[in-house]
């Protein structure tokens, strides 16, 4: 696809080099990310203050308090950076068709160890925004996996989120290449925030060697019933404060080297007794219990501006007794966006899991998730299934159930994140209109 007379993506790095007037965009993108992290540190968020109480002097995420003047400067710089991201995203958004925009909202599963015709349709024709990597893509050699993900990226008109869930412990997608990784529970029990930060950083570096730029981690579920029934080690702790503290350290480690991260599983799976892969769990805990436990890590970490938050298949009757969280406006637009103030990317869990699929087909689930306030759907596992989701979304737009403006709202968030992490360059015309950024 060509936009404005130039190719968005021809080969890894090649299109960026050919963009006129966008020299130094990679350095600027890294600078944007670094400034976001530094500004968050300077602002004294709840999670940072909590770390200071639990382990004074941690090099990972316990910066010295900034003076009032420094804080004001950091806040002003963050505002300028945010506006720059918005304007750059709007530049790209104006050049995307509605079909292109819908494609950006899909992050699909892929099967196999080679770039297949099915993958090619999703990437080159449907213009999906990302792909998720599971064990089926990692059964070959290191070089095969690395080449596959680079090939997928090279064929994408718009750079993709190439994602996986590298949590550590029993959920280690890349362990066959890099050896064992400690589980979240082992890190939570270690008493070392620095080690947790270091492991987050090492995880991101290993993923990036394989050309995987996005990790759906850390898990911020709080173990209420002994942890998720199929893997208690996926949670950092039974203490929500410890979960928030160690998840922040792990996340900051990954982000320090430019890996996109995603907190999960909102609003929390730590009290379930059934597996959402197989059925839809229902939790009857009170609203006070939810706010003090399951929701605590999200509330504490919102000030760190998480890249993504993954909502999942769970009914919590205290908020919505009918719809699972990822399909519920009460949860996404209500609790997460309005009450907690999160304005970043919200992604669904896999909509083909039986917690959803037993009641809603993929297309209907995708439409409901958009209405709820989600931005990206893990919605399809083949080009045919992906097309069905696209058709369902377009039908909802044609009927007036979803507005084009609602689609653009999500795609703007997606593009901003891709620009922040250097996947897309900041256009020269936008840079020229921002002389203050060069000061």
CSV table of C-alpha atoms in Angstrom, one decimal:
chain,number,residue,atom,x,y,z
A,1,UNK,CA,0.0,0.0,0.0
A,2,UNK,CA,1.3,3.5,-0.8
A,3,UNK,CA,0.2,6.5,1.2
A,4,UNK,CA,0.8,10.0,0.1
A,5,UNK,CA,3.1,8.8,-2.7
A,6,UNK,CA,5.5,6.7,-0.6
A,7,UNK,CA,5.6,3.1,0.6
A,8,UNK,CA,5.0,2.6,4.3
A,9,UNK,CA,6.9,-0.7,4.5
A,10,UNK,CA,9.0,-2.4,1.9
A,11,UNK,CA,11.6,-4.3,3.9
A,12,UNK,CA,12.8,-4.1,7.5
A,13,UNK,CA,14.0,-0.5,7.9
A,14,UNK,CA,14.2,0.2,4.2
A,15,UNK,CA,11.0,2.2,3.8
A,16,UNK,CA,12.0,4.4,6.8
A,17,UNK,CA,15.3,5.2,5.2
A,18,UNK,CA,13.5,6.2,2.0
A,19,UNK,CA,11.1,8.7,3.6
A,20,UNK,CA,12.2,12.2,2.8
A,21,UNK,CA,13.0,14.6,5.6
A,22,UNK,CA,12.5,12.1,8.4
A,23,UNK,CA,16.2,11.6,9.4
A,24,UNK,CA,16.7,10.7,13.0
A,25,UNK,CA,13.1,9.5,13.5
A,26,UNK,CA,14.4,6.4,15.3
A,27,UNK,CA,16.4,8.4,17.8
A,28,UNK,CA,13.4,10.7,18.3
A,29,UNK,CA,11.0,7.7,18.9
A,30,UNK,CA,13.4,6.3,21.5
A,31,UNK,CA,13.6,9.7,23.0
A,32,UNK,CA,9.8,9.9,23.2
A,33,UNK,CA,9.7,6.6,25.0
A,34,UNK,CA,12.5,7.5,27.4
A,35,UNK,CA,10.9,10.9,28.2
A,36,UNK,CA,7.6,9.1,29.0
A,37,UNK,CA,9.4,6.8,31.4
A,38,UNK,CA,11.3,9.6,33.0
A,39,UNK,CA,8.3,11.8,33.3
A,40,UNK,CA,6.3,9.0,35.0
A,41,UNK,CA,9.2,8.6,37.5
A,42,UNK,CA,9.3,12.3,38.2
A,43,UNK,CA,5.5,12.5,38.8
A,44,UNK,CA,5.7,10.3,41.9
A,45,UNK,CA,2.9,7.9,41.0
A,46,UNK,CA,1.2,5.7,43.5
A,47,UNK,CA,3.2,2.6,42.4
A,48,UNK,CA,6.5,4.3,42.7
A,49,UNK,CA,5.6,5.6,46.2
A,50,UNK,CA,4.6,2.1,47.1
A,51,UNK,CA,8.0,0.7,46.0
A,52,UNK,CA,9.7,3.3,48.1
A,53,UNK,CA,7.9,2.0,51.1
A,54,UNK,CA,8.5,-1.6,50.4
A,55,UNK,CA,12.2,-1.4,49.3
A,56,UNK,CA,13.9,1.9,49.7
A,57,UNK,CA,16.6,2.7,47.2
A,58,UNK,CA,15.7,0.3,44.5
A,59,UNK,CA,17.7,1.2,41.3
A,60,UNK,CA,14.9,-0.3,39.2
A,61,UNK,CA,12.0,2.0,39.8
A,62,UNK,CA,12.7,4.3,42.8
A,63,UNK,CA,14.0,7.6,41.4
A,64,UNK,CA,14.8,10.6,43.7
A,65,UNK,CA,12.0,13.0,44.2
A,66,UNK,CA,12.1,15.8,41.7
A,67,UNK,CA,11.9,19.5,42.7
A,68,UNK,CA,8.7,21.3,41.9
A,69,UNK,CA,10.3,23.1,39.0
A,70,UNK,CA,11.7,19.8,37.6
A,71,UNK,CA,8.3,18.2,37.9
A,72,UNK,CA,6.6,21.1,36.1
A,73,UNK,CA,9.1,20.9,33.3
A,74,UNK,CA,8.7,17.2,33.0
A,75,UNK,CA,4.9,17.6,32.9
A,76,UNK,CA,5.1,20.2,30.2
A,77,UNK,CA,7.5,18.1,28.2
A,78,UNK,CA,5.2,15.1,28.5
A,79,UNK,CA,2.3,17.2,27.2
A,80,UNK,CA,4.3,18.4,24.2
A,81,UNK,CA,5.3,14.8,23.5
A,82,UNK,CA,1.7,13.6,23.7
A,83,UNK,CA,0.6,16.3,21.3
A,84,UNK,CA,3.3,15.3,18.9
A,85,UNK,CA,2.2,11.7,19.0
A,86,UNK,CA,-1.4,12.7,18.4
A,87,UNK,CA,-0.6,14.9,15.4
A,88,UNK,CA,1.7,12.2,13.9
A,89,UNK,CA,-1.0,9.6,14.4
A,90,UNK,CA,-3.6,11.8,12.8
A,91,UNK,CA,-1.4,12.3,9.8
A,92,UNK,CA,-1.4,8.5,9.2
A,93,UNK,CA,-5.0,8.1,10.1
A,94,UNK,CA,-6.1,10.6,7.5
A,95,UNK,CA,-4.4,8.4,4.9
A,96,UNK,CA,-6.1,5.1,5.9
A,97,UNK,CA,-9.2,3.8,4.3
A,98,UNK,CA,-11.9,2.4,6.6
A,99,UNK,CA,-10.9,-1.1,5.6
A,100,UNK,CA,-7.3,-0.3,6.6
A,101,UNK,CA,-8.5,1.1,9.9
A,102,UNK,CA,-10.5,-2.0,10.8
A,103,UNK,CA,-7.5,-4.1,9.9
A,104,UNK,CA,-5.3,-2.3,12.4
A,105,UNK,CA,-7.7,-3.3,15.1
A,106,UNK,CA,-7.1,-7.0,14.5
A,107,UNK,CA,-4.3,-9.0,16.1
A,108,UNK,CA,-4.6,-12.5,14.7
A,109,UNK,CA,-3.1,-15.8,15.5
A,110,UNK,CA,-0.8,-17.5,13.0
A,111,UNK,CA,0.0,-21.1,12.5
A,112,UNK,CA,3.2,-22.7,11.2
A,113,UNK,CA,6.9,-21.9,10.8
A,114,UNK,CA,6.9,-20.4,7.3
A,115,UNK,CA,5.2,-17.4,5.7
A,116,UNK,CA,2.1,-19.1,4.3
A,117,UNK,CA,-0.6,-17.9,1.8
A,118,UNK,CA,-3.0,-17.6,4.7
A,119,UNK,CA,-0.6,-15.3,6.6
A,120,UNK,CA,-0.1,-13.3,3.4
A,121,UNK,CA,-3.8,-12.6,3.0
A,122,UNK,CA,-4.1,-11.3,6.6
A,123,UNK,CA,-0.9,-9.2,6.3
A,124,UNK,CA,-0.9,-7.9,2.8
A,125,UNK,CA,-4.7,-7.7,1.9
A,126,UNK,CA,-6.5,-7.3,5.2
A,127,UNK,CA,-3.7,-5.1,6.7
A,128,UNK,CA,-4.1,-6.5,10.2
A,129,UNK,CA,-2.3,-4.6,13.0
A,130,UNK,CA,-0.5,-7.5,14.6
A,131,UNK,CA,0.0,-11.2,15.0
A,132,UNK,CA,0.3,-13.3,18.1
A,133,UNK,CA,3.0,-16.0,18.3
A,134,UNK,CA,2.3,-19.3,20.0
A,135,UNK,CA,4.2,-22.6,20.3
A,136,UNK,CA,3.3,-23.7,16.8
A,137,UNK,CA,5.5,-20.9,15.4
A,138,UNK,CA,8.4,-21.8,17.7
A,139,UNK,CA,8.9,-25.5,17.1
A,140,UNK,CA,11.7,-25.1,14.6
A,141,UNK,CA,15.1,-23.6,15.0
A,142,UNK,CA,16.0,-20.1,16.3
A,143,UNK,CA,16.9,-19.0,12.8
A,144,UNK,CA,13.6,-20.3,11.4
A,145,UNK,CA,11.6,-18.4,14.0
A,146,UNK,CA,13.6,-15.2,13.6
A,147,UNK,CA,13.3,-15.3,9.8
A,148,UNK,CA,9.5,-16.0,10.0
A,149,UNK,CA,8.8,-13.0,12.1
A,150,UNK,CA,11.1,-10.7,10.0
A,151,UNK,CA,9.4,-12.0,6.8
A,152,UNK,CA,5.9,-11.2,8.2
A,153,UNK,CA,7.1,-7.7,9.2
A,154,UNK,CA,8.7,-7.1,5.8
A,155,UNK,CA,5.4,-7.8,4.0
A,156,UNK,CA,3.3,-5.5,6.2
A,157,UNK,CA,2.2,-2.2,4.7
A,158,UNK,CA,2.0,-0.8,8.3
A,159,UNK,CA,4.5,-2.3,10.8
A,160,UNK,CA,2.9,-5.0,13.0
A,161,UNK,CA,2.8,-5.8,16.7
A,162,UNK,CA,4.5,-9.2,16.7
A,163,UNK,CA,3.3,-10.4,20.0
A,164,UNK,CA,3.5,-13.4,22.4
A,165,UNK,CA,2.9,-14.1,26.1
A,166,UNK,CA,6.4,-14.6,27.6
A,167,UNK,CA,5.5,-14.6,31.2
A,168,UNK,CA,8.2,-16.8,32.6
A,169,UNK,CA,7.9,-20.1,34.5
A,170,UNK,CA,5.4,-22.4,32.9
A,171,UNK,CA,4.4,-19.8,30.3
A,172,UNK,CA,7.7,-19.5,28.5
A,173,UNK,CA,7.2,-19.4,24.7
A,174,UNK,CA,10.9,-18.9,24.0
A,175,UNK,CA,12.5,-21.2,26.6
A,176,UNK,CA,13.8,-23.7,24.0
A,177,UNK,CA,16.0,-20.9,22.6
A,178,UNK,CA,17.1,-19.1,25.7
A,179,UNK,CA,16.7,-21.5,28.6
A,180,UNK,CA,14.4,-21.3,31.6
A,181,UNK,CA,12.9,-18.0,33.0
A,182,UNK,CA,11.8,-17.5,36.6
A,183,UNK,CA,8.0,-17.5,37.1
A,184,UNK,CA,6.2,-14.4,38.4
A,185,UNK,CA,5.7,-16.1,41.7
A,186,UNK,CA,9.4,-16.9,42.0
A,187,UNK,CA,10.2,-13.2,41.4
A,188,UNK,CA,7.5,-12.0,43.8
A,189,UNK,CA,8.9,-14.3,46.5
A,190,UNK,CA,12.5,-13.3,45.8
A,191,UNK,CA,12.3,-10.0,47.6
A,192,UNK,CA,14.4,-8.4,44.9
A,193,UNK,CA,12.9,-5.7,42.7
A,194,UNK,CA,16.2,-5.2,41.0
A,195,UNK,CA,16.2,-8.9,39.9
A,196,UNK,CA,12.7,-8.6,38.7
A,197,UNK,CA,13.6,-5.5,36.7
A,198,UNK,CA,16.6,-7.3,35.3
A,199,UNK,CA,14.6,-10.3,34.2
A,200,UNK,CA,12.1,-8.0,32.5
A,201,UNK,CA,14.9,-6.4,30.6
A,202,UNK,CA,16.5,-9.7,29.7
A,203,UNK,CA,13.1,-11.1,28.5
A,204,UNK,CA,12.6,-8.1,26.2
A,205,UNK,CA,16.1,-8.4,24.8
A,206,UNK,CA,15.6,-12.1,24.1
A,207,UNK,CA,12.2,-11.4,22.4
A,208,UNK,CA,13.7,-8.7,20.3
A,209,UNK,CA,16.4,-11.1,19.0
A,210,UNK,CA,13.5,-13.1,17.6
A,211,UNK,CA,11.9,-10.0,16.1
A,212,UNK,CA,9.0,-10.1,18.6
A,213,UNK,CA,8.3,-6.5,19.6
A,214,UNK,CA,5.3,-7.0,22.0
A,215,UNK,CA,4.9,-9.0,25.1
A,216,UNK,CA,1.5,-9.6,26.8
A,217,UNK,CA,3.0,-9.4,30.3
A,218,UNK,CA,3.3,-8.9,33.2
A,219,UNK,CA,0.4,-10.7,34.7
A,220,UNK,CA,-1.2,-8.6,37.4
A,221,UNK,CA,-3.8,-11.0,38.6
A,222,UNK,CA,-3.8,-11.3,42.4
A,223,UNK,CA,-3.9,-14.8,43.8
A,224,UNK,CA,-7.1,-15.1,45.8
A,225,UNK,CA,-7.9,-18.8,45.5
A,226,UNK,CA,-4.4,-20.0,45.3
A,227,UNK,CA,-3.9,-18.4,41.9
A,228,UNK,CA,-5.3,-19.4,38.6
A,229,UNK,CA,-6.3,-23.0,38.9
A,230,UNK,CA,-4.2,-24.2,36.0
A,231,UNK,CA,-1.0,-22.3,37.0
A,232,UNK,CA,-0.7,-20.7,40.4
A,233,UNK,CA,2.9,-19.5,39.5
A,234,UNK,CA,1.6,-17.0,37.0
A,235,UNK,CA,0.7,-14.5,39.8
A,236,UNK,CA,3.4,-12.5,41.7
A,237,UNK,CA,1.6,-12.7,45.0
A,238,UNK,CA,-1.5,-12.9,47.1
A,239,UNK,CA,-0.8,-9.3,48.2
A,240,UNK,CA,-2.1,-6.7,45.7
A,241,UNK,CA,0.5,-4.2,46.7
A,242,UNK,CA,3.3,-6.7,46.0
A,243,UNK,CA,1.7,-7.6,42.7
A,244,UNK,CA,1.6,-3.9,41.6
A,245,UNK,CA,5.2,-3.3,42.8
A,246,UNK,CA,6.8,-6.3,41.1
A,247,UNK,CA,4.7,-6.0,38.0
A,248,UNK,CA,5.9,-2.4,37.7
A,249,UNK,CA,9.5,-3.5,38.0
A,250,UNK,CA,9.1,-6.2,35.4
A,251,UNK,CA,7.2,-3.9,33.0
A,252,UNK,CA,9.8,-1.1,33.4
A,253,UNK,CA,12.6,-3.6,32.6
A,254,UNK,CA,11.0,-4.6,29.4
A,255,UNK,CA,10.1,-1.1,28.4
A,256,UNK,CA,13.6,0.1,29.1
A,257,UNK,CA,14.8,-1.6,25.9
A,258,UNK,CA,11.8,-0.7,23.8
A,259,UNK,CA,9.5,-3.7,24.2
A,260,UNK,CA,5.7,-3.0,24.1
A,261,UNK,CA,4.0,-4.6,27.1
A,262,UNK,CA,0.5,-5.4,28.2
A,263,UNK,CA,-0.9,-5.9,31.6
A,264,UNK,CA,-3.4,-8.7,32.0
A,265,UNK,CA,-6.0,-10.1,32.7
A,266,UNK,CA,-8.3,-7.2,33.5
A,267,UNK,CA,-10.3,-7.1,35.8
A,268,UNK,CA,-8.5,-10.1,37.4
A,269,UNK,CA,-8.5,-13.9,37.3
A,270,UNK,CA,-7.1,-14.6,40.7
A,271,UNK,CA,-10.4,-15.6,42.3
A,272,UNK,CA,-11.7,-17.9,39.5
A,273,UNK,CA,-12.3,-21.6,40.0
A,274,UNK,CA,-12.9,-22.4,36.3
A,275,UNK,CA,-10.7,-22.0,33.2
A,276,UNK,CA,-12.0,-19.3,30.7
A,277,UNK,CA,-10.4,-21.4,27.9
A,278,UNK,CA,-13.1,-23.9,28.6
A,279,UNK,CA,-16.1,-22.0,30.1
A,280,UNK,CA,-17.1,-18.5,31.3
A,281,UNK,CA,-16.1,-18.0,34.9
A,282,UNK,CA,-18.5,-16.1,37.2
A,283,UNK,CA,-17.2,-14.3,40.3
A,284,UNK,CA,-19.6,-13.0,42.9
A,285,UNK,CA,-17.1,-11.0,45.1
A,286,UNK,CA,-18.3,-7.6,46.3
A,287,UNK,CA,-17.3,-4.3,44.7
A,288,UNK,CA,-15.3,-3.4,47.8
A,289,UNK,CA,-13.4,-6.7,47.5
A,290,UNK,CA,-12.7,-6.1,43.9
A,291,UNK,CA,-11.4,-2.6,44.4
A,292,UNK,CA,-9.1,-3.6,47.3
A,293,UNK,CA,-7.7,-6.7,45.6
A,294,UNK,CA,-8.2,-7.6,41.9
A,295,UNK,CA,-8.4,-4.0,40.7
A,296,UNK,CA,-5.7,-2.6,43.0
A,297,UNK,CA,-2.7,-3.3,40.7
A,298,UNK,CA,-4.4,-1.6,37.8
A,299,UNK,CA,-5.4,1.5,39.8
A,300,UNK,CA,-1.8,1.7,41.2
A,301,UNK,CA,-0.2,1.3,37.8
A,302,UNK,CA,-2.4,3.6,35.7
A,303,UNK,CA,0.0,6.5,36.4
A,304,UNK,CA,2.8,4.5,34.6
A,305,UNK,CA,0.7,4.7,31.4
A,306,UNK,CA,0.7,1.0,30.5
A,307,UNK,CA,1.1,0.4,26.7
A,308,UNK,CA,-1.8,-2.0,26.6
A,309,UNK,CA,-4.2,-3.6,29.1
A,310,UNK,CA,-5.7,-6.9,28.1
A,311,UNK,CA,-9.3,-7.5,29.2
A,312,UNK,CA,-10.6,-11.1,29.6
A,313,UNK,CA,-13.4,-13.6,29.7
A,314,UNK,CA,-14.9,-13.2,33.2
A,315,UNK,CA,-18.3,-12.1,34.6
A,316,UNK,CA,-18.1,-10.2,37.8
A,317,UNK,CA,-21.6,-9.7,39.0
A,318,UNK,CA,-20.8,-6.7,41.2
A,319,UNK,CA,-20.3,-4.6,38.1
A,320,UNK,CA,-22.0,-6.5,35.2
A,321,UNK,CA,-23.9,-9.7,35.7
A,322,UNK,CA,-24.5,-10.3,32.0
A,323,UNK,CA,-21.4,-9.6,29.9
A,324,UNK,CA,-17.8,-10.7,30.4
A,325,UNK,CA,-15.5,-7.8,31.0
A,326,UNK,CA,-14.0,-7.6,27.6
A,327,UNK,CA,-17.5,-7.2,26.1
A,328,UNK,CA,-18.8,-4.9,28.8
A,329,UNK,CA,-19.1,-1.1,28.5
A,330,UNK,CA,-19.5,-1.0,32.3
A,331,UNK,CA,-16.0,-2.5,32.7
A,332,UNK,CA,-14.0,-1.0,29.8
A,333,UNK,CA,-15.6,2.5,29.3
A,334,UNK,CA,-16.9,2.7,32.8
A,335,UNK,CA,-14.4,1.3,35.3
A,336,UNK,CA,-11.1,1.3,33.3
A,337,UNK,CA,-11.4,4.4,31.2
A,338,UNK,CA,-13.7,6.7,33.2
A,339,UNK,CA,-13.1,5.8,36.8
A,340,UNK,CA,-9.4,4.8,36.5
A,341,UNK,CA,-8.6,7.3,33.8
A,342,UNK,CA,-6.8,4.9,31.4
A,343,UNK,CA,-6.7,6.2,27.9
A,344,UNK,CA,-4.2,3.8,26.3
A,345,UNK,CA,-4.8,0.7,24.2
A,346,UNK,CA,-7.2,-2.0,25.4
A,347,UNK,CA,-6.9,-5.4,23.8
A,348,UNK,CA,-9.2,-8.4,24.2
A,349,UNK,CA,-8.1,-11.8,25.2
A,350,UNK,CA,-8.6,-14.4,22.5
A,351,UNK,CA,-12.2,-14.2,21.4
A,352,UNK,CA,-12.1,-17.9,20.3
A,353,UNK,CA,-11.7,-19.1,23.8
A,354,UNK,CA,-14.8,-21.0,24.9
A,355,UNK,CA,-15.6,-18.4,27.6
A,356,UNK,CA,-16.7,-16.2,24.7
A,357,UNK,CA,-17.2,-18.6,21.9
A,358,UNK,CA,-19.8,-20.8,23.7
A,359,UNK,CA,-22.2,-17.8,23.5
A,360,UNK,CA,-21.0,-15.3,20.8
A,361,UNK,CA,-19.5,-16.0,17.4
A,362,UNK,CA,-16.3,-14.1,16.5
A,363,UNK,CA,-17.9,-11.4,14.5
A,364,UNK,CA,-20.5,-10.5,17.2
A,365,UNK,CA,-17.9,-10.7,20.0
A,366,UNK,CA,-15.7,-8.3,18.0
A,367,UNK,CA,-18.5,-5.8,17.6
A,368,UNK,CA,-19.4,-6.0,21.3
A,369,UNK,CA,-15.8,-5.5,22.3
A,370,UNK,CA,-15.6,-2.3,20.2
A,371,UNK,CA,-18.9,-1.1,21.8
A,372,UNK,CA,-17.4,-1.8,25.2
A,373,UNK,CA,-14.4,0.4,24.5
A,374,UNK,CA,-11.7,-2.1,23.3
A,375,UNK,CA,-9.2,-1.1,20.6
A,376,UNK,CA,-7.7,-4.3,19.4
A,377,UNK,CA,-9.2,-7.8,19.1
A,378,UNK,CA,-7.4,-11.1,19.3
A,379,UNK,CA,-10.2,-12.3,17.1
A,380,UNK,CA,-9.1,-14.7,14.4
A,381,UNK,CA,-6.9,-17.6,13.6
A,382,UNK,CA,-7.1,-17.7,9.8
A,383,UNK,CA,-7.7,-15.4,6.9
A,384,UNK,CA,-11.3,-16.7,6.5
A,385,UNK,CA,-12.1,-16.1,10.2
A,386,UNK,CA,-10.4,-12.7,10.0
A,387,UNK,CA,-12.6,-11.7,7.0
A,388,UNK,CA,-15.7,-12.8,8.9
A,389,UNK,CA,-14.8,-10.4,11.7
A,390,UNK,CA,-14.0,-7.6,9.3
A,391,UNK,CA,-17.4,-8.1,7.6
A,392,UNK,CA,-19.2,-8.1,10.9
A,393,UNK,CA,-17.6,-4.8,12.0
A,394,UNK,CA,-18.4,-3.2,8.6
A,395,UNK,CA,-22.0,-4.3,8.9
A,396,UNK,CA,-22.2,-2.7,12.3
A,397,UNK,CA,-20.8,0.5,10.9
A,398,UNK,CA,-23.3,0.4,8.0
A,399,UNK,CA,-26.2,-0.1,10.4
A,400,UNK,CA,-25.1,2.8,12.6
A,401,UNK,CA,-24.3,0.5,15.6
A,402,UNK,CA,-20.7,1.6,15.4
A,403,UNK,CA,-19.6,5.0,14.1
A,404,UNK,CA,-16.6,5.6,11.9
A,405,UNK,CA,-15.4,8.1,14.6
A,406,UNK,CA,-15.4,5.2,17.1
A,407,UNK,CA,-13.1,3.2,14.8
A,408,UNK,CA,-10.8,6.2,14.3
A,409,UNK,CA,-10.6,6.7,18.1
A,410,UNK,CA,-9.1,3.2,18.5
A,411,UNK,CA,-6.8,3.4,15.5
A,412,UNK,CA,-5.4,6.7,16.7
A,413,UNK,CA,-4.4,5.0,20.0
A,414,UNK,CA,-2.9,2.1,18.0
A,415,UNK,CA,-0.9,4.4,15.7
A,416,UNK,CA,0.3,6.5,18.6
A,417,UNK,CA,1.7,3.5,20.3
A,418,UNK,CA,3.5,2.3,17.1
A,419,UNK,CA,5.0,5.8,16.7
A,420,UNK,CA,6.1,6.0,20.4
A,421,UNK,CA,8.0,2.7,20.0
A,422,UNK,CA,9.6,3.7,16.7
A,423,UNK,CA,7.6,1.3,14.4
A,424,UNK,CA,6.3,4.3,12.4
A,425,UNK,CA,8.4,7.5,11.8
A,426,UNK,CA,7.2,10.9,12.7
A,427,UNK,CA,6.5,12.7,9.3
A,428,UNK,CA,8.7,15.5,8.4
A,429,UNK,CA,5.8,17.9,8.1
A,430,UNK,CA,4.7,17.2,11.7
A,431,UNK,CA,8.3,17.7,12.9
A,432,UNK,CA,8.6,21.0,11.0
A,433,UNK,CA,5.5,22.2,12.8
A,434,UNK,CA,7.0,21.4,16.3
A,435,UNK,CA,10.1,23.5,16.6
A,436,UNK,CA,9.8,23.4,20.4
A,437,UNK,CA,10.6,19.7,20.3
A,438,UNK,CA,14.1,20.5,19.0
A,439,UNK,CA,14.8,22.8,21.8
